[in-house]
Coordinates of C-alpha atoms in Angstrom, one line a residue:
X1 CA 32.9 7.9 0.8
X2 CA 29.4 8.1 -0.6
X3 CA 27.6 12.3 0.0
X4 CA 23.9 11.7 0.6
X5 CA 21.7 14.7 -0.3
X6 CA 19.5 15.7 2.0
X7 CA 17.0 13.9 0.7
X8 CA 18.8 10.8 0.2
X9 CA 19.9 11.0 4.0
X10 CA 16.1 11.0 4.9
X11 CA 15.6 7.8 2.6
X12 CA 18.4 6.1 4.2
X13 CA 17.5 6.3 7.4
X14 CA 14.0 5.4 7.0
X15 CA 15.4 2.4 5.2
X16 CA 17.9 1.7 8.4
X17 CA 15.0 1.6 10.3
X18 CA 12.6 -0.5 8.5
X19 CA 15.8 -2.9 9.0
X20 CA 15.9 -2.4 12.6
X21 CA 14.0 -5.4 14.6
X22 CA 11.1 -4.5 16.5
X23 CA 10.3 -1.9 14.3
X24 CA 6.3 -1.5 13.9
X25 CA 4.2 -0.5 10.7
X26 CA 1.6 -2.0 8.6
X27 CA 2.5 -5.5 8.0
X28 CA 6.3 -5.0 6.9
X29 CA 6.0 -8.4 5.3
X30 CA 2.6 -7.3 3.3
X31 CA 4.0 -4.0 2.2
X32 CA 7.3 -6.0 1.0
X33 CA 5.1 -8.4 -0.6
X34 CA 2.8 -6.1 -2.6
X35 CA 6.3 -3.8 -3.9
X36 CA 7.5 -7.3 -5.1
X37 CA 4.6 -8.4 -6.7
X38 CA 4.5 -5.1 -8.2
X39 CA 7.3 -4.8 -9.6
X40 CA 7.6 -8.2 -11.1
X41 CA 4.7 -7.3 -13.2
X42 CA 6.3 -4.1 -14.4
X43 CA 7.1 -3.7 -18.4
X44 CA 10.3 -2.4 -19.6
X45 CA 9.4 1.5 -19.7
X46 CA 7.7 1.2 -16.1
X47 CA 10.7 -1.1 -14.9
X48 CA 13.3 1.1 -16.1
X49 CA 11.3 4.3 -14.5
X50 CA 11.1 2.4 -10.9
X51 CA 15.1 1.9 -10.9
X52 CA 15.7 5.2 -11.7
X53 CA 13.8 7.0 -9.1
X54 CA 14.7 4.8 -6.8
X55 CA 18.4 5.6 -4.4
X56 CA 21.1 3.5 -5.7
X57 CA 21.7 2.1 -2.1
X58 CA 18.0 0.3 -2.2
X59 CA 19.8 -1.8 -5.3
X60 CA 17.1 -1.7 -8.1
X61 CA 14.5 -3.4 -5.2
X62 CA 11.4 -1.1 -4.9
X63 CA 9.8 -3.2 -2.0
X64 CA 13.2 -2.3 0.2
X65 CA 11.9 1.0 1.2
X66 CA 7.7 0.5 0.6
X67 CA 7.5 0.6 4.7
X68 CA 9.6 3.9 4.4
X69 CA 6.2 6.1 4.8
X70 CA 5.4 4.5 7.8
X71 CA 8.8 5.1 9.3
X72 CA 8.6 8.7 9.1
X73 CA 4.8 9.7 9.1
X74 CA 5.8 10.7 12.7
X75 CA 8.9 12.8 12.0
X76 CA 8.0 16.5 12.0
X77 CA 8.2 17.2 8.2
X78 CA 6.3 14.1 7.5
X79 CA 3.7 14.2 10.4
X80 CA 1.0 15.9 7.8
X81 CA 0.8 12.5 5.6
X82 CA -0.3 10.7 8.9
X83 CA -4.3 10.7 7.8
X84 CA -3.6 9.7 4.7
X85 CA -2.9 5.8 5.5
X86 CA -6.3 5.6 6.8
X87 CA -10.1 5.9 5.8
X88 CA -12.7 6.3 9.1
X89 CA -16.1 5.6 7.9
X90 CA -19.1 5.8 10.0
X91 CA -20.0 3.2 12.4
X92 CA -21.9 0.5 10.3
X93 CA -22.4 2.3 7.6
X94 CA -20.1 -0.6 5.4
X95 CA -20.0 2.0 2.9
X96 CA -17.2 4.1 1.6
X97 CA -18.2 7.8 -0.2
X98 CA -15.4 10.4 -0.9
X99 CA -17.4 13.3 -0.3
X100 CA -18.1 12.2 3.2
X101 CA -14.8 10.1 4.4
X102 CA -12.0 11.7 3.1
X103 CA -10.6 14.0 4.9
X104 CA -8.0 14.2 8.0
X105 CA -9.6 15.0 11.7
X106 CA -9.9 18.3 11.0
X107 CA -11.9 18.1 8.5
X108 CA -9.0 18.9 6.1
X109 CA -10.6 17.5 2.4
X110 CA -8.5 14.6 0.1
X111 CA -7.1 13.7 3.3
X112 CA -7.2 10.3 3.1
X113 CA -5.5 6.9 1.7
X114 CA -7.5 7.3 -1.9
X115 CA -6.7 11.6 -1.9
X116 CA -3.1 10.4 -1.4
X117 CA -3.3 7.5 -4.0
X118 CA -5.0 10.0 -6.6
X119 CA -2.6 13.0 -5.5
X120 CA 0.8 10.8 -6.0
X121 CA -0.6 9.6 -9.3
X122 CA -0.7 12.9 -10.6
X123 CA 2.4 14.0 -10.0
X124 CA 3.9 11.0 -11.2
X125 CA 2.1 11.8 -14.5
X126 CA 4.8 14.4 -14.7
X127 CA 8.1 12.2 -14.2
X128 CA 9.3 13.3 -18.1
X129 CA 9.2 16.8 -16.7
X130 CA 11.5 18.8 -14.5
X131 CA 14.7 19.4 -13.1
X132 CA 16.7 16.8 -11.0
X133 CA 14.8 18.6 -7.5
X134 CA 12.0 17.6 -9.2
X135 CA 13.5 14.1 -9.4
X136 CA 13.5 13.8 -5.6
X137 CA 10.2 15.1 -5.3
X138 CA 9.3 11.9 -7.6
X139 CA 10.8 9.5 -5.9
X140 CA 8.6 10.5 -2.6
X141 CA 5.5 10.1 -4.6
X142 CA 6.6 7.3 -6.0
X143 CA 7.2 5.5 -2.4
X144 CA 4.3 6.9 -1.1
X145 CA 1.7 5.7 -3.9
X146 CA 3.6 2.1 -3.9
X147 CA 2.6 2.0 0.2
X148 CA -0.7 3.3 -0.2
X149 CA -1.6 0.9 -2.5
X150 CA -0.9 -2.2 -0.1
X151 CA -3.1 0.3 2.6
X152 CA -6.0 0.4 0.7
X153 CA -5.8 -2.9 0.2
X154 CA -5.6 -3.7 3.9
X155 CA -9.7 -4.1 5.1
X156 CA -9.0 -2.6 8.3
X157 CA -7.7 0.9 7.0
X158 CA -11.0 1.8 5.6
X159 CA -12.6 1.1 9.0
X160 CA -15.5 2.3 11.2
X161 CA -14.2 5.6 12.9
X162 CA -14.7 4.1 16.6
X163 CA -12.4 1.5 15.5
X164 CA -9.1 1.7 17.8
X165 CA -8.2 -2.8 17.5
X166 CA -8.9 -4.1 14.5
X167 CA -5.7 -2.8 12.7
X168 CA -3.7 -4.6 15.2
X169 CA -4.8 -7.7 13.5
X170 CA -4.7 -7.3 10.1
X171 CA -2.0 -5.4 10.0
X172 CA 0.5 -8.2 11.3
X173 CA -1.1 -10.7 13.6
X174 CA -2.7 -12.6 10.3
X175 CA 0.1 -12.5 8.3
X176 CA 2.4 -13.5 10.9
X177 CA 0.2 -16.6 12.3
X178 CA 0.2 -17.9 8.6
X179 CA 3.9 -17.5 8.3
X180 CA 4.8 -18.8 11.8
X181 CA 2.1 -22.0 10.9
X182 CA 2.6 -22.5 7.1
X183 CA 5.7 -21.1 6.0
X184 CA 8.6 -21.9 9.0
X185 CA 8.8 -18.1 8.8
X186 CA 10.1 -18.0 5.3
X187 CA 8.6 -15.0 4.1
X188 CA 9.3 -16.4 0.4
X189 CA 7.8 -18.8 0.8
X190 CA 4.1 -17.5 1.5
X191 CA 5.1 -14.9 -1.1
X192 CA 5.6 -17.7 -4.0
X193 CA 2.2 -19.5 -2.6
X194 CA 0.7 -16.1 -3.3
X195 CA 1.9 -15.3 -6.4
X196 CA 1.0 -19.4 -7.7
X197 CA -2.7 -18.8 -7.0
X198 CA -3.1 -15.6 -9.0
X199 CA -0.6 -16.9 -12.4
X200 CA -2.1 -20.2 -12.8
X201 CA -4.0 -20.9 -9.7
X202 CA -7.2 -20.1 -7.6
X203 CA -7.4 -16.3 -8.7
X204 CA -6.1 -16.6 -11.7
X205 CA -9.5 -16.4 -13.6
X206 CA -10.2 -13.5 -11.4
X207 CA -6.6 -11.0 -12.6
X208 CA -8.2 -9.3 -15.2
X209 CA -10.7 -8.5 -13.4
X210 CA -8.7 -6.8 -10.8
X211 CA -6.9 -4.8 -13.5
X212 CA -9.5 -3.2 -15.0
X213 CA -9.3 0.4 -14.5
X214 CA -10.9 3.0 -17.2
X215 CA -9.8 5.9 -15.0
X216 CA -6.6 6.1 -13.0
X217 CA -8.0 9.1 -10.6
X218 CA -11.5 7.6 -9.5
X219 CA -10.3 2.9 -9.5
X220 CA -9.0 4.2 -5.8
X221 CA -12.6 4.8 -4.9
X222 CA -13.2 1.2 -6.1
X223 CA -10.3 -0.4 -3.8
X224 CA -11.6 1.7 -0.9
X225 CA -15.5 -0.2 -0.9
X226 CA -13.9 -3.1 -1.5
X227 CA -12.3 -3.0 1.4
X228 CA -14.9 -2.2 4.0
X229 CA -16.8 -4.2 2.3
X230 CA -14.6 -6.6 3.5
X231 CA -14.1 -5.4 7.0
X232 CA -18.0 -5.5 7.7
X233 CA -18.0 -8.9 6.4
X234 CA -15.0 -10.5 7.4
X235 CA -13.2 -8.3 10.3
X236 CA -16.0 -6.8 12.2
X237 CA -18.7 -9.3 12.1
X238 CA -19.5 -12.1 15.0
X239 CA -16.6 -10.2 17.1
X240 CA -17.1 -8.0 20.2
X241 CA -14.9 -5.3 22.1
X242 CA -12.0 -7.1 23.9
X243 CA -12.9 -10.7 22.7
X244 CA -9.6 -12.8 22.3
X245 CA -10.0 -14.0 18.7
X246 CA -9.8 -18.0 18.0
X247 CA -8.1 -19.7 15.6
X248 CA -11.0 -20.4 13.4
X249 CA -11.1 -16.3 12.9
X250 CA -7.3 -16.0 11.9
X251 CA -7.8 -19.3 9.5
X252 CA -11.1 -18.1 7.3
X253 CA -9.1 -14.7 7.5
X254 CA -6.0 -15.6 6.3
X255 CA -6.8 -16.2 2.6
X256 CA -8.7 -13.0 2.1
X257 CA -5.0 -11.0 3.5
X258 CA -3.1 -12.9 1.0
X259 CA -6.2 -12.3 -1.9
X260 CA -5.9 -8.4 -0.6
X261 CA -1.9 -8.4 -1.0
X262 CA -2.3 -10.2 -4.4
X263 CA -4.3 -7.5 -5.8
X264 CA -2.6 -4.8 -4.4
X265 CA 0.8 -5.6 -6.0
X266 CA -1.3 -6.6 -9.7
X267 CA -2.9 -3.5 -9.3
X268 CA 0.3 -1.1 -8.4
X269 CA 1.5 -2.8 -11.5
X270 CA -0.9 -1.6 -13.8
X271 CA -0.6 2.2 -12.1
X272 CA 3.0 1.9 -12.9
X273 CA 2.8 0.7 -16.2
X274 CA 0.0 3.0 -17.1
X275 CA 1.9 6.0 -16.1
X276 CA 5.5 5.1 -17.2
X277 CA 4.3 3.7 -20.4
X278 CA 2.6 5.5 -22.9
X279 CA 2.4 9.1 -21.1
X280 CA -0.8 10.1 -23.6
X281 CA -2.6 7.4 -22.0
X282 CA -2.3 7.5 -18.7
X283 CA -2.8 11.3 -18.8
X284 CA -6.2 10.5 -20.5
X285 CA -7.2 8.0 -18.1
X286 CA -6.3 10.0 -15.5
X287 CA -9.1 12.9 -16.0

């Protein structure tokens, strides 16, 4: 019989109930497909790293527990990382400034999805360091930067503060209608359509674009205006309070989700890489 840690036992069960149906969070199926994008992408030093932070019972497969911190931002020792998979920016403002928007509701500072991003980076600079306590400790920041990544990434969670719907959405409804219409629910399926249009197809021209990063700490920033950016333009605009939404809205929305899990996963990629290759590097880049 297998002993779990403590740790491990908290893992485990999060992963049990990203399994169970019925089970809520920020598109499952776009966190799943920005960890596998991800971690295809990954060089040897970075892949290497990945497996061995990762618990042997999630099999090598990073994108089995990237849903893990929404399964427990509710538990009690986890209910302080709830801001952080969020950004509330001021009613049409369609602008994104660190200064002014991150920060939890009580006006705690770095609270926020690009704090957390910045924050887990860090600490992940360190992974040579340490004891095998520190190992676990790790392993959380490495789940938690993998999932913030895809949330930054989502339009909708860098959103206008009085914004209580949109999430709803974007989150799922989008990626769900596309699967549902497109895919016969075959979630590999849209994921190979998705990875096709950024190695050889529509985006391709547009990856290395999406890559660049001269600065680990402040390319969060970046991902954050591009996404309410995004949200003006796409999710809030022509829509009012309580309208049902048509299927002309899901349709010209549907390829900007699958653009904003695309660049999520290339992007998480090159965090990874940068901070599991060459450790000089990514410790310069990082100031």
């Amino acid at each position: 019989m297998v002993r779990l840690s403590p740790f491990e036992f908290i893992l485990f069960m999060g992963l049990i109930l990203i399994s169970a149906p019925g089970t809520r969070a920020w598109s499952k199926e776009g966190h799943i497909m920005t960890c596998r994008i991800a971690q295809s992408l990954l060089e040897s030093e970075a892949a290497h790293a990945v497996e061995n932070l990762l618990p042997d019972y999630a099999n090598g497969d990073l994108s089995a527990l990237c849903v893990w911190p929404d399964q427990v931002r509710h538990w009690y020792r986890y209910r302080w990382t709830s801001s952080l998979h969020f950004i509330d920016t001021p009613d049409e403002a369609c602008t994104f400034e660190f200064s002014r928007d991150c920060h939890d509701s009580h006006g705690v500072k770095d609270m926020c999805i690009v704090g957390a991003i910045q924050n887990f980076t860090s600490q992940l600079l360190h992974y040579r360091e340490g004891t095998s306590d520190r190992r676990h400790n790790m392993t959380e920041a490495l789940l938690f930067l993998s999932h913030f990544l895809g949330d930054v990434h989502q339009p909708m969670h860098v959103g206008f503060t009085s914004d209580e719907g949109g999430n709803t959405v974007w989150d799922r409804e989008i990626i769900l209608t596309a699967l549902k219409d497109y895919y016969d629910k075959d979630l590999e399926l849209l994921l190979n359509d998705i990875v096709a249009n950024f190695t050889d197809g529509i985006w391709y021209a547009d990856v290395s674009s999406w890559k660049d990063c001269n600065n680990l700490h402040t390319c969060p920033n970046k991902y954050a205006t591009e996404s309410i950016n995004i949200a003006c333009k796409w999710g809030y605009k022509g829509v009012k309070a309580g309208e049902t939404l048509a299927d002309d809205y899901f349709n010209s929305r549907m390829p900007i989700v699958m653009k904003r899990i695309a660049q999520g996963g290339v992007r998480l990629a090159m965090i990874l890489n940068r901070i599991f290759g060459d450790s000089d590097e990514g410790l310069a880049t990082a100031t």
